[in-house]
């Protein structure tokens, strides 16, 4: 039957089968192994990847099946997380990894199954080159950046050999050193020298000198015997010379003498620090021994003994003429820049800093130092750290993001807004790290279903700041900000800031919609006779709007519209009817939804109707439904009859009628909807399981917060 419905109706047919299984069949258990199971689960997952509400229902069902039977479909995690990655939806992939890892990721090494989809991600948001050991996240493809987040959220994985091998065989071969660094930081090391040998060979051919040194140093510590044996084989030229003709052996010996000799940086530093040796003597010795590279510590000692900026610049030129490279580290670039620009104070601070030159490459450390110096108003080290960050981040927008996060951490929101406005003038946007910083530092945690509470600043101030930063500091279609927008709208609704909520909703619709005056998709109606497969392509709309204005959010907007005391509100007017006919303020949510629909947001009529019935039940239904203080107060102060409210709902909604003619035929049944006990039962079973297994944090991830928010 599923194949038949798919063949004739496509996704609409799959949705019919899913709804039928969930609503008409009690206790159905899908198979979890075999070809039939693969077909069923994969069909529903593919539908869920297009409609996240269905995916959440499918995840709830899979979890309930696991709790009851201890069985699950083995490819559930891979199909969902990998499916999002293949569609270029990196943020959703990370979110669903966190939700599905218990219990659908039995082994931490199973995250390897989504590495290939991450590499093959068809819609990367950023460029495809990576500079190892430099945290420039905007250069990392979105899929691989998501895989990094998945690795950080998974403990105990041992995937080094397979992961590095997979990346080296892909089009993102330059990403392998960065992945190596991430894995070893998490304790995932190569088990043998062969696991890292391919990476070393690639780096020797294409990598920078600093990266080559780091990899060889790591391999020497990890596998000293193998590295020593390889070095002995490579350093013994006798066998190769014996196989050459006699007339070429002398040339080979000469070339071998001219090859680069290893030169330890600490030894070079002691050499340059020796006062008895002049710079010219040291330079001659380096030439004689065939040294072609010196490290940053040697360069620092040389600069300390120099006489001013011009002397340092002259010595750097002499090293260059002698064919001795000083590398391309942050320290070297900054030293050269300060010496050329004659900035004596900063140059002195750099040379006498207690930081090792290699530490200057750590952008996160330098950013934290910048913040501490800024808060302490210690300007000399602040200016030095700012100059270091200027060498780490070649793009000015990256440095602007650093300043934005600095002002946020220091509590200077006005300065942060100025940074955002200046970025807009230059065509720059906030980075993902800055957006995450907003969510972490500005939006304080709140209890599920309850508005935020903070004593330091008004809640309205934080919401206005976040909405301003998101409106001006993010690019159109950036799916990474959708979750933050959802949270902003929730807080506006729960704080009863209706004007701000309406302004943000309409701005989002007008900014991100590719069309306006879009007719409502009839797929949202529950009756099969009203479903039109031809409208399926228009069902989803733009990705961000579909995510923000989900059916749960639309139901919440209806509920928030009812959350107002009538005596304190001005009257609302019908936008498409008689301009002199007033509406009660409780239907303002329906008016807003109709405005959003005109700007390209597709409405879920079923959920809007359900939300209206729930609010009618609070106002006019059985007394047992009214449990919250606000609802009891609204019911007690309600000055309207049910006929008046139903009439204004119809006026605000327009044609076709939201309830059909049921408000005339069965008013009592309309305001007393049946209890929906299945979802409560699933939550109860899930909560009991998670508490028993010790997964208190996972319980929050599985909670349907949007629905609770709509019932406040």
Tab-separated table of C-alpha atoms in Angstrom, residues 37 60 67 123 203 232 275 283 304 328 393 444 556 657 698:
chain	number	residue	atom	x	y	z
A	37	UNK	CA	11.862	-2.353	7.528
A	60	UNK	CA	9.011	10.050	19.322
A	67	UNK	CA	11.497	1.743	25.427
A	123	UNK	CA	25.257	23.075	-0.302
A	203	UNK	CA	51.886	17.484	4.515
A	232	UNK	CA	67.978	6.587	9.607
A	275	UNK	CA	76.820	38.361	23.357
A	283	UNK	CA	74.867	34.241	9.796
A	304	UNK	CA	66.113	41.728	21.189
A	328	UNK	CA	55.232	32.695	8.148
A	393	UNK	CA	42.470	37.204	11.154
A	444	UNK	CA	19.625	33.778	29.845
A	556	UNK	CA	1.479	29.510	19.811
A	657	UNK	CA	-14.529	29.237	7.561
A	698	UNK	CA	18.246	14.254	27.309
